[in-house]
Amino acid sequence: MPRKLLLPRLRVLRFPRPASLPRRPPAMNAARTGYRVFSANSTAACTELAKRITERLGAELGKSVVYQETNGETRVEIQESVRGQDIFIIQTIPRDVNTAVMELLIMAYALKTACARNIIGVIPYFPYSKQSKMRKRGSIVCKLLASMLAKAGLTHIITMDLHQKEIQGFFSFPVDNLRASPFLLQYIQEEIPNYRNAVIVAKSPDAAKRAQSYAERLRLGLAVIHGEAQCAEMDMDDGRHSPPMVKNATVHPGLELPLMMAKEKPPITVVGDVGGRIAIIVDDIIDDVESFVAAAEILKERGAYRIYVMATHGILSAEAPRLIEESSIDEVVVTNTVPHEVQKLQCPKIKTVDISLILSEAIRRIHNGESMAYLFRNITVDD
């Protein structure tokens, strides 16, 4: 019989830890939680929302530097390790939209090259959302921006009240389109005296679905303004100006297409009773306020004694604060998705509703892998 080989038993020697050897330093907050929150904006006014969100999360804002060089180029420097972490970039859009877009793209690409695990963009107001349809011989700029964000390294987006819900289809990664309506509904119930005597108003038929949603939730009446004084945005989208009219157009022999009749708006009318009531105009964006001012004048003529305007995104460009101050509008209520502190100083009628609570909760749930259904309770397709 062959002999068995007996291997010597190995002894594991344990050496005592030298007292002079320093212990491993405690992990930072970022390492324990596995996520960081950055602000991609170079202006102090635009970082206010990011600070509110981090305060609610109990976290610190990530260390980074975003600035414009003398030649106008944007430079971003990440000043801490982000390897293997979930990174949330909060970008509010100021008046200089293109600079804000470049800051977001450059920061996302910097985090991608720094080996971040996931890069989630928190963009409460998504820029170029009004350019989501083909007009004449233009382009769908919103889809171009979606492709640029994906190429830069974003893997997820949190936004609020997209101008068109179909914009979510432009992205190749998940998009969470949160709603600000619960906060605005709460404001109506708590801050508008005698709101039970109010009527929800859509300043155009296009906004009727949103107004109907508010009216049904508040158990109030609905009114719709329709007529020639309204904005003709949809007329530009329907393709009737493309291709342009040609005097000597060549027509194929035997081809006779039915003639499309030109549109003609009827005289302005208010469908619904607003006499002796509070009128609350609701919309998603308030930028150029001429249409809102015109609607307020019509409602005043029809007997409304107080007029409120409520919108998610208060861009309030150009002379908007002055026009609101001189108009029949009593109060304009917007959320802080877009910084508008300067406009509030120019017009005391502008009020702000804070939506940092829902954004911070969305960040927490996404990082922890929890369901987002809680944030969409009772939200329907038309909301």
Short mmCIF file of C-alpha atoms in Angstrom, two decimals, residues 99-343:
data_model
loop_
_atom_site.label_atom_id
_atom_site.label_comp_id
_atom_site.label_asym_id
_atom_site.label_seq_id
_atom_site.Cartn_x
_atom_site.Cartn_y
_atom_site.Cartn_z
CA THR A 99 -25.46 78.57 -19.80
CA ALA A 100 -27.46 76.47 -17.35
CA VAL A 101 -27.75 73.65 -19.90
CA MET A 102 -24.00 73.65 -20.51
CA GLU A 103 -23.31 73.63 -16.75
CA LEU A 104 -25.52 70.57 -16.39
CA LEU A 105 -23.96 68.74 -19.34
CA ILE A 106 -20.37 69.45 -18.27
CA MET A 107 -20.99 68.46 -14.64
CA ALA A 108 -22.70 65.21 -15.70
CA TYR A 109 -19.79 64.35 -17.96
CA ALA A 110 -17.28 65.19 -15.21
CA LEU A 111 -19.09 62.87 -12.79
CA LYS A 112 -19.26 60.16 -15.43
CA THR A 113 -15.51 60.26 -15.96
CA ALA A 114 -15.06 60.24 -12.16
CA CYS A 115 -16.75 56.80 -12.08
CA ALA A 116 -20.04 57.74 -10.41
CA ARG A 117 -22.39 54.76 -10.32
CA ASN A 118 -25.60 56.61 -11.26
CA ILE A 119 -26.07 60.24 -12.28
CA ILE A 120 -29.58 61.55 -11.69
CA GLY A 121 -30.55 65.01 -12.89
CA VAL A 122 -33.03 66.94 -10.74
CA ILE A 123 -34.38 69.52 -13.20
CA PRO A 124 -37.64 70.96 -11.77
CA TYR A 125 -38.27 73.07 -14.87
CA PHE A 126 -37.11 71.30 -18.01
CA PRO A 127 -35.83 73.87 -20.54
CA TYR A 128 -36.94 73.96 -24.18
CA SER A 129 -40.09 72.03 -23.20
CA LYS A 130 -42.20 74.35 -25.36
CA GLN A 131 -40.17 73.29 -28.40
CA SER A 132 -41.44 69.72 -28.33
CA LYS A 133 -43.36 69.83 -31.61
CA MET A 134 -42.36 70.39 -35.19
CA ARG A 135 -43.08 73.92 -36.40
CA LYS A 136 -42.67 74.88 -40.01
CA ARG A 137 -39.10 73.89 -40.98
CA GLY A 138 -37.79 74.03 -37.44
CA SER A 139 -36.68 71.19 -35.19
CA ILE A 140 -37.78 69.43 -32.02
CA VAL A 141 -35.17 70.99 -29.75
CA CYS A 142 -36.47 69.21 -26.65
CA LYS A 143 -35.59 65.83 -28.17
CA LEU A 144 -32.12 67.11 -29.04
CA LEU A 145 -31.58 68.16 -25.42
CA ALA A 146 -32.74 64.75 -24.20
CA SER A 147 -30.17 63.06 -26.43
CA MET A 148 -27.42 65.40 -25.21
CA LEU A 149 -28.20 64.65 -21.56
CA ALA A 150 -28.03 60.90 -22.20
CA LYS A 151 -24.73 61.27 -24.03
CA ALA A 152 -23.29 63.34 -21.18
CA GLY A 153 -23.92 60.50 -18.75
CA LEU A 154 -27.29 61.06 -17.06
CA THR A 155 -29.10 57.83 -16.18
CA HIS A 156 -32.31 59.24 -14.69
CA ILE A 157 -34.21 62.54 -14.50
CA ILE A 158 -36.55 63.99 -11.91
CA THR A 159 -38.62 66.88 -13.24
CA MET A 160 -41.94 68.55 -12.52
CA ASP A 161 -44.99 69.30 -14.68
CA LEU A 162 -43.55 68.88 -18.15
CA HIS A 163 -45.21 71.19 -20.67
CA GLN A 164 -46.17 68.13 -22.70
CA LYS A 165 -46.22 64.70 -21.02
CA GLU A 166 -45.12 63.09 -24.29
CA ILE A 167 -41.66 64.60 -23.72
CA GLN A 168 -40.88 61.58 -21.52
CA GLY A 169 -40.73 59.51 -24.71
CA PHE A 170 -37.74 61.52 -25.93
CA PHE A 171 -35.48 59.94 -23.31
CA SER A 172 -33.72 56.60 -23.38
CA PHE A 173 -33.69 56.39 -19.55
CA PRO A 174 -36.35 56.74 -16.79
CA VAL A 175 -38.07 60.11 -16.24
CA ASP A 176 -40.12 60.87 -13.13
CA ASN A 177 -42.52 63.71 -13.92
CA LEU A 178 -43.68 64.91 -10.50
CA ARG A 179 -46.74 67.13 -9.95
CA ALA A 180 -46.92 70.45 -8.12
CA SER A 181 -50.73 70.49 -8.04
CA PRO A 182 -51.02 69.09 -4.45
CA PHE A 183 -49.04 72.08 -3.15
CA LEU A 184 -51.06 74.59 -5.17
CA LEU A 185 -54.35 72.98 -4.10
CA GLN A 186 -53.23 73.21 -0.49
CA TYR A 187 -52.43 76.90 -1.01
CA ILE A 188 -55.92 77.53 -2.40
CA GLN A 189 -57.56 75.84 0.58
CA GLU A 190 -55.42 77.55 3.22
CA GLU A 191 -54.55 80.97 1.82
CA ILE A 192 -57.54 82.07 -0.31
CA PRO A 193 -60.38 83.31 1.90
CA ASN A 194 -63.81 81.98 0.98
CA TYR A 195 -62.36 79.76 -1.75
CA ARG A 196 -65.65 77.83 -1.85
CA ASN A 197 -67.02 80.80 -3.78
CA ALA A 198 -64.32 80.43 -6.43
CA VAL A 199 -64.39 79.12 -9.98
CA ILE A 200 -61.42 77.52 -11.75
CA VAL A 201 -60.65 79.19 -15.08
CA ALA A 202 -58.78 77.91 -18.13
CA LYS A 203 -57.46 80.86 -20.13
CA SER A 204 -57.68 78.80 -23.32
CA PRO A 205 -59.28 75.49 -24.37
CA ASP A 206 -55.79 73.91 -24.32
CA ALA A 207 -55.64 74.39 -20.53
CA ALA A 208 -59.13 73.00 -19.94
CA LYS A 209 -57.96 69.55 -18.78
CA ARG A 210 -55.69 71.01 -16.11
CA ALA A 211 -58.43 73.38 -14.95
CA GLN A 212 -60.94 70.53 -14.86
CA SER A 213 -58.59 68.52 -12.64
CA TYR A 214 -58.36 71.40 -10.14
CA ALA A 215 -62.11 71.99 -10.23
CA GLU A 216 -62.97 68.35 -9.57
CA ARG A 217 -60.56 68.07 -6.66
CA LEU A 218 -61.80 71.28 -5.02
CA ARG A 219 -65.47 70.59 -5.91
CA LEU A 220 -65.68 73.95 -7.67
CA GLY A 221 -67.14 75.21 -10.92
CA LEU A 222 -65.22 75.47 -14.21
CA ALA A 223 -65.00 78.27 -16.76
CA VAL A 224 -63.12 78.37 -20.07
CA ILE A 225 -62.12 81.47 -22.02
CA HIS A 226 -62.30 81.06 -25.76
CA GLY A 227 -61.93 83.56 -28.56
CA GLU A 228 -59.69 85.70 -30.72
CA ALA A 229 -57.73 87.28 -27.87
CA GLN A 230 -56.16 83.99 -26.86
CA CYS A 231 -52.67 82.73 -27.64
CA ALA A 232 -52.48 80.87 -30.94
CA GLU A 233 -49.71 78.45 -29.99
CA MET A 234 -51.62 75.44 -31.30
CA ASP A 235 -52.22 77.18 -34.60
CA MET A 236 -48.47 77.26 -35.12
CA ASP A 237 -48.27 73.55 -34.39
CA ASP A 238 -50.90 72.31 -36.82
CA GLY A 239 -48.74 72.70 -39.94
CA ARG A 240 -51.05 75.05 -41.83
CA HIS A 241 -48.12 77.41 -42.52
CA SER A 242 -45.82 74.65 -43.79
CA PRO A 243 -45.11 74.62 -46.67
CA PRO A 244 -45.67 78.34 -47.26
CA MET A 245 -48.20 79.51 -49.80
CA VAL A 246 -46.82 79.71 -53.35
CA LYS A 247 -48.62 81.74 -55.99
CA ASN A 248 -47.68 79.68 -59.02
CA ALA A 249 -47.73 76.27 -57.40
CA THR A 250 -47.37 73.35 -59.77
CA VAL A 251 -50.28 70.93 -59.43
CA HIS A 252 -50.14 67.42 -60.85
CA PRO A 253 -52.75 66.97 -63.59
CA GLY A 254 -55.80 65.18 -62.30
CA LEU A 255 -54.87 65.66 -58.64
CA GLU A 256 -57.53 67.69 -56.86
CA LEU A 257 -57.21 67.70 -53.07
CA PRO A 258 -60.04 69.07 -50.94
CA LEU A 259 -59.34 72.62 -49.80
CA MET A 260 -58.68 73.07 -46.09
CA MET A 261 -60.69 75.99 -44.78
CA ALA A 262 -58.74 78.67 -42.91
CA LYS A 263 -59.27 78.92 -39.18
CA GLU A 264 -61.13 81.88 -37.78
CA LYS A 265 -61.44 82.42 -34.06
CA PRO A 266 -64.87 83.42 -32.77
CA PRO A 267 -65.43 86.55 -30.67
CA ILE A 268 -64.06 86.14 -27.20
CA THR A 269 -66.42 84.40 -24.81
CA VAL A 270 -66.33 83.01 -21.29
CA VAL A 271 -67.98 79.61 -21.04
CA GLY A 272 -69.15 79.47 -17.44
CA ASP A 273 -70.46 81.83 -14.78
CA VAL A 274 -67.86 84.00 -12.98
CA GLY A 275 -70.12 86.83 -11.81
CA GLY A 276 -69.65 87.71 -8.14
CA ARG A 277 -67.06 84.95 -7.67
CA ILE A 278 -63.33 84.46 -7.19
CA ALA A 279 -61.60 83.50 -10.45
CA ILE A 280 -58.55 81.22 -10.21
CA ILE A 281 -56.65 80.86 -13.50
CA VAL A 282 -54.45 77.74 -13.58
CA ASP A 283 -51.64 76.82 -15.98
CA ASP A 284 -48.26 75.10 -15.97
CA ILE A 285 -46.02 78.00 -17.07
CA ILE A 286 -46.36 81.76 -16.68
CA ASP A 287 -43.75 83.54 -18.78
CA ASP A 288 -45.05 86.31 -21.04
CA VAL A 289 -48.03 87.49 -19.05
CA GLU A 290 -49.97 89.34 -21.76
CA SER A 291 -52.48 86.49 -22.18
CA PHE A 292 -53.01 86.25 -18.41
CA VAL A 293 -53.52 90.03 -18.13
CA ALA A 294 -56.03 89.94 -21.01
CA ALA A 295 -57.88 87.04 -19.38
CA ALA A 296 -58.02 88.92 -16.08
CA GLU A 297 -59.55 91.97 -17.78
CA ILE A 298 -62.25 89.82 -19.39
CA LEU A 299 -63.05 88.07 -16.11
CA LYS A 300 -63.28 91.44 -14.38
CA GLU A 301 -65.76 92.62 -17.01
CA ARG A 302 -67.80 89.45 -16.46
CA GLY A 303 -68.13 90.20 -12.73
CA ALA A 304 -65.27 88.36 -10.97
CA TYR A 305 -64.29 90.35 -7.88
CA ARG A 306 -60.87 88.72 -7.18
CA ILE A 307 -58.50 87.10 -9.68
CA TYR A 308 -55.69 84.67 -8.87
CA VAL A 309 -53.18 83.11 -11.26
CA MET A 310 -51.57 79.82 -10.26
CA ALA A 311 -48.78 78.11 -12.19
CA THR A 312 -46.00 75.63 -11.48
CA HIS A 313 -43.15 77.44 -13.25
CA GLY A 314 -42.89 81.21 -12.76
CA ILE A 315 -40.41 82.28 -15.42
CA LEU A 316 -41.82 85.83 -15.55
CA SER A 317 -39.61 87.17 -18.32
CA ALA A 318 -39.10 90.73 -19.53
CA GLU A 319 -41.73 93.19 -18.23
CA ALA A 320 -43.85 90.53 -16.54
CA PRO A 321 -43.60 91.95 -12.96
CA ARG A 322 -44.60 95.45 -14.06
CA LEU A 323 -47.50 94.17 -16.19
CA ILE A 324 -48.79 92.05 -13.29
CA GLU A 325 -48.55 94.98 -10.88
CA GLU A 326 -50.56 97.24 -13.21
CA SER A 327 -53.16 94.59 -14.12
CA SER A 328 -56.43 93.41 -12.55
CA ILE A 329 -54.68 90.31 -11.19
CA ASP A 330 -54.74 90.27 -7.38
CA GLU A 331 -52.15 87.56 -6.82
CA VAL A 332 -49.81 85.30 -8.81
CA VAL A 333 -48.82 82.04 -7.08
CA VAL A 334 -45.90 80.00 -8.44
CA THR A 335 -43.54 77.38 -7.06
CA ASN A 336 -39.79 77.73 -6.62
CA THR A 337 -38.86 75.47 -9.54
CA VAL A 338 -37.42 78.62 -11.15
CA PRO A 339 -35.67 81.36 -9.14
CA HIS A 340 -37.71 84.57 -9.19
CA GLU A 341 -36.60 86.57 -6.16
CA VAL A 342 -35.84 89.64 -8.28
CA GLN A 343 -39.33 89.57 -9.78
#
